């Protein structure tokens, strides 16, 4: 295995077990059997390595979701299935789960601004395409700004990360209702 893919593999193991914040370059290098200096020949930072791992995991999840979904079913059913599977997958995957941690955001915000050309969250892109498609077919209200469409789902994810405050006993019931209300609201035509 070449050095770069070995660093990638060791990084993925450590980030999955210890989390982004608690993992340091020295440990990744140690596990990969290289010096810290060698790490920097391949990645300029821990953030860069993490983002590459994150993008790969996100793409894998997206492919899996696309394979299991029937894209021709009713929008309400489809989005509900998509979101539920997405939430479950994120919670089951420590790498993807980092996306919602405050530390990750603080540390990586800067990185995103610099790399803003990249679409880091491909699942969000997939939603957006679906929603824009439905909007052009007249399945979604025309009076809602395109830029707001993904924000409805971003807000669900925020709620998901605060489930302790809302009360774990109300999950996932409240999630199902909110998804249903949002989709009904988006698909009910304004008279």
GROMACS .gro file of C-alpha atoms in nm:
model
  191
    1UNK     CA    1   0.000   0.000   0.000
    2UNK     CA    2   0.140   0.341  -0.088
    3UNK     CA    3   0.216   0.593   0.187
    4UNK     CA    4  -0.070   0.828   0.103
    5UNK     CA    5  -0.340   0.560   0.112
    6UNK     CA    6  -0.187   0.423   0.431
    7UNK     CA    7  -0.211   0.768   0.596
    8UNK     CA    8  -0.569   0.789   0.470
    9UNK     CA    9  -0.655   0.446   0.613
   10UNK     CA   10  -0.493   0.516   0.953
   11UNK     CA   11  -0.653   0.860   0.970
   12UNK     CA   12  -0.992   0.706   0.904
   13UNK     CA   13  -0.945   0.448   1.182
   14UNK     CA   14  -0.833   0.710   1.435
   15UNK     CA   15  -1.097   0.969   1.342
   16UNK     CA   16  -1.364   0.698   1.365
   17UNK     CA   17  -1.256   0.582   1.708
   18UNK     CA   18  -1.129   0.900   1.878
   19UNK     CA   19  -1.307   1.172   1.685
   20UNK     CA   20  -1.166   1.460   1.484
   21UNK     CA   21  -1.063   1.682   1.774
   22UNK     CA   22  -0.888   1.419   1.985
   23UNK     CA   23  -0.687   1.276   1.697
   24UNK     CA   24  -0.352   1.435   1.623
   25UNK     CA   25  -0.107   1.410   1.335
   26UNK     CA   26   0.158   1.245   1.552
   27UNK     CA   27  -0.078   0.953   1.622
   28UNK     CA   28  -0.177   0.918   1.257
   29UNK     CA   29   0.187   0.920   1.151
   30UNK     CA   30   0.279   0.671   1.426
   31UNK     CA   31   0.006   0.430   1.323
   32UNK     CA   32   0.109   0.463   0.958
   33UNK     CA   33   0.470   0.394   1.053
   34UNK     CA   34   0.602   0.725   0.919
   35UNK     CA   35   0.746   1.043   1.068
   36UNK     CA   36   0.536   1.355   1.116
   37UNK     CA   37   0.741   1.530   0.846
   38UNK     CA   38   0.642   1.261   0.598
   39UNK     CA   39   0.275   1.318   0.682
   40UNK     CA   40   0.313   1.679   0.568
   41UNK     CA   41   0.452   1.564   0.233
   42UNK     CA   42   0.108   1.423   0.159
   43UNK     CA   43  -0.139   1.638   0.353
   44UNK     CA   44  -0.096   1.998   0.459
   45UNK     CA   45  -0.308   1.951   0.772
   46UNK     CA   46  -0.525   1.720   0.979
   47UNK     CA   47  -0.824   1.913   0.840
   48UNK     CA   48  -0.731   1.837   0.481
   49UNK     CA   49  -0.699   1.466   0.555
   50UNK     CA   50  -1.028   1.463   0.743
   51UNK     CA   51  -1.211   1.642   0.462
   52UNK     CA   52  -1.086   1.389   0.206
   53UNK     CA   53  -1.206   1.105   0.428
   54UNK     CA   54  -1.536   1.285   0.490
   55UNK     CA   55  -1.598   1.341   0.118
   56UNK     CA   56  -1.531   0.974   0.045
   57UNK     CA   57  -1.773   0.859   0.318
   58UNK     CA   58  -2.035   1.107   0.202
   59UNK     CA   59  -2.007   0.985  -0.159
   60UNK     CA   60  -2.041   0.622  -0.044
   61UNK     CA   61  -2.354   0.708   0.150
   62UNK     CA   62  -2.497   0.902  -0.143
   63UNK     CA   63  -2.443   0.610  -0.382
   64UNK     CA   64  -2.602   0.372  -0.134
   65UNK     CA   65  -2.905   0.599  -0.089
   66UNK     CA   66  -2.950   0.646  -0.463
   67UNK     CA   67  -2.936   0.271  -0.520
   68UNK     CA   68  -3.202   0.195  -0.257
   69UNK     CA   69  -3.447   0.474  -0.340
   70UNK     CA   70  -3.729   0.467  -0.587
   71UNK     CA   71  -3.697   0.818  -0.728
   72UNK     CA   72  -4.037   0.803  -0.896
   73UNK     CA   73  -4.240   0.763  -0.579
   74UNK     CA   74  -4.441   1.046  -0.425
   75UNK     CA   75  -4.220   1.338  -0.306
   76UNK     CA   76  -4.343   1.303   0.054
   77UNK     CA   77  -4.259   0.933   0.072
   78UNK     CA   78  -3.929   0.974  -0.107
   79UNK     CA   79  -3.797   1.261   0.103
   80UNK     CA   80  -3.913   1.093   0.421
   81UNK     CA   81  -3.726   0.775   0.328
   82UNK     CA   82  -3.422   0.970   0.214
   83UNK     CA   83  -3.401   1.177   0.531
   84UNK     CA   84  -3.459   0.888   0.768
   85UNK     CA   85  -3.194   0.674   0.599
   86UNK     CA   86  -2.963   0.972   0.590
   87UNK     CA   87  -3.005   1.038   0.967
   88UNK     CA   88  -2.952   0.673   1.052
   89UNK     CA   89  -2.642   0.649   0.836
   90UNK     CA   90  -2.494   0.965   0.984
   91UNK     CA   91  -2.548   0.843   1.338
   92UNK     CA   92  -2.398   0.508   1.255
   93UNK     CA   93  -2.090   0.665   1.096
   94UNK     CA   94  -1.856   0.854   1.332
   95UNK     CA   95  -1.688   1.033   1.040
   96UNK     CA   96  -2.013   1.171   0.899
   97UNK     CA   97  -2.139   1.251   1.248
   98UNK     CA   98  -1.848   1.494   1.298
   99UNK     CA   99  -2.016   1.725   1.048
  100UNK     CA  100  -2.255   1.827   1.325
  101UNK     CA  101  -2.001   1.875   1.601
  102UNK     CA  102  -1.921   2.228   1.705
  103UNK     CA  103  -1.547   2.159   1.716
  104UNK     CA  104  -1.546   2.037   1.361
  105UNK     CA  105  -1.730   2.344   1.244
  106UNK     CA  106  -1.503   2.587   1.422
  107UNK     CA  107  -1.188   2.419   1.300
  108UNK     CA  108  -1.304   2.365   0.946
  109UNK     CA  109  -1.505   2.673   0.868
  110UNK     CA  110  -1.192   2.848   0.747
  111UNK     CA  111  -1.099   2.548   0.537
  112UNK     CA  112  -1.438   2.550   0.367
  113UNK     CA  113  -1.413   2.916   0.280
  114UNK     CA  114  -1.082   2.849   0.111
  115UNK     CA  115  -1.207   2.545  -0.076
  116UNK     CA  116  -1.549   2.680  -0.151
  117UNK     CA  117  -1.539   2.546  -0.506
  118UNK     CA  118  -1.586   2.193  -0.376
  119UNK     CA  119  -1.925   2.052  -0.296
  120UNK     CA  120  -1.840   1.886   0.030
  121UNK     CA  121  -2.184   1.762   0.116
  122UNK     CA  122  -2.295   1.574  -0.191
  123UNK     CA  123  -2.616   1.448  -0.028
  124UNK     CA  124  -2.730   1.804   0.018
  125UNK     CA  125  -2.657   1.857  -0.351
  126UNK     CA  126  -2.866   1.552  -0.431
  127UNK     CA  127  -3.164   1.690  -0.232
  128UNK     CA  128  -3.135   2.023  -0.400
  129UNK     CA  129  -3.141   1.868  -0.746
  130UNK     CA  130  -3.447   1.663  -0.652
  131UNK     CA  131  -3.627   1.964  -0.511
  132UNK     CA  132  -3.539   2.190  -0.805
  133UNK     CA  133  -3.658   1.916  -1.037
  134UNK     CA  134  -3.990   1.888  -0.859
  135UNK     CA  135  -4.022   2.263  -0.857
  136UNK     CA  136  -3.974   2.278  -1.234
  137UNK     CA  137  -4.239   2.004  -1.272
  138UNK     CA  138  -4.475   2.209  -1.058
  139UNK     CA  139  -4.474   1.956  -0.771
  140UNK     CA  140  -4.338   2.215  -0.527
  141UNK     CA  141  -4.470   2.562  -0.454
  142UNK     CA  142  -4.327   2.817  -0.690
  143UNK     CA  143  -4.324   3.101  -0.438
  144UNK     CA  144  -4.044   2.950  -0.225
  145UNK     CA  145  -3.699   3.073  -0.311
  146UNK     CA  146  -3.464   2.802  -0.447
  147UNK     CA  147  -3.203   2.899  -0.192
  148UNK     CA  148  -3.443   2.823   0.091
  149UNK     CA  149  -3.515   2.469  -0.024
  150UNK     CA  150  -3.208   2.302   0.128
  151UNK     CA  151  -3.233   2.519   0.440
  152UNK     CA  152  -3.550   2.338   0.548
  153UNK     CA  153  -3.347   2.020   0.564
  154UNK     CA  154  -3.049   2.190   0.725
  155UNK     CA  155  -3.282   2.300   1.003
  156UNK     CA  156  -3.398   1.941   1.056
  157UNK     CA  157  -3.037   1.842   1.098
  158UNK     CA  158  -2.989   2.117   1.357
  159UNK     CA  159  -3.289   1.985   1.544
  160UNK     CA  160  -3.146   1.635   1.521
  161UNK     CA  161  -2.825   1.750   1.687
  162UNK     CA  162  -3.020   1.905   1.975
  163UNK     CA  163  -3.239   1.605   2.044
  164UNK     CA  164  -3.118   1.589   2.406
  165UNK     CA  165  -3.256   1.935   2.475
  166UNK     CA  166  -3.583   1.861   2.297
  167UNK     CA  167  -3.618   1.530   2.479
  168UNK     CA  168  -3.490   1.203   2.344
  169UNK     CA  169  -3.825   1.037   2.420
  170UNK     CA  170  -3.989   1.250   2.149
  171UNK     CA  171  -3.754   1.121   1.881
  172UNK     CA  172  -3.787   1.003   1.608
  173UNK     CA  173  -4.161   1.076   1.619
  174UNK     CA  174  -4.118   1.452   1.612
  175UNK     CA  175  -3.875   1.411   1.321
  176UNK     CA  176  -4.130   1.216   1.115
  177UNK     CA  177  -4.393   1.483   1.175
  178UNK     CA  178  -4.161   1.771   1.094
  179UNK     CA  179  -4.047   1.606   0.772
  180UNK     CA  180  -4.411   1.542   0.681
  181UNK     CA  181  -4.514   1.902   0.761
  182UNK     CA  182  -4.226   2.051   0.567
  183UNK     CA  183  -4.288   1.837   0.262
  184UNK     CA  184  -4.662   1.896   0.274
  185UNK     CA  185  -4.595   2.266   0.310
  186UNK     CA  186  -4.359   2.264   0.014
  187UNK     CA  187  -4.588   2.059  -0.205
  188UNK     CA  188  -4.921   2.223  -0.118
  189UNK     CA  189  -4.994   2.470  -0.389
  190UNK     CA  190  -5.067   2.826  -0.296
  191UNK     CA  191  -5.403   2.921  -0.428
   0.00000   0.00000   0.00000
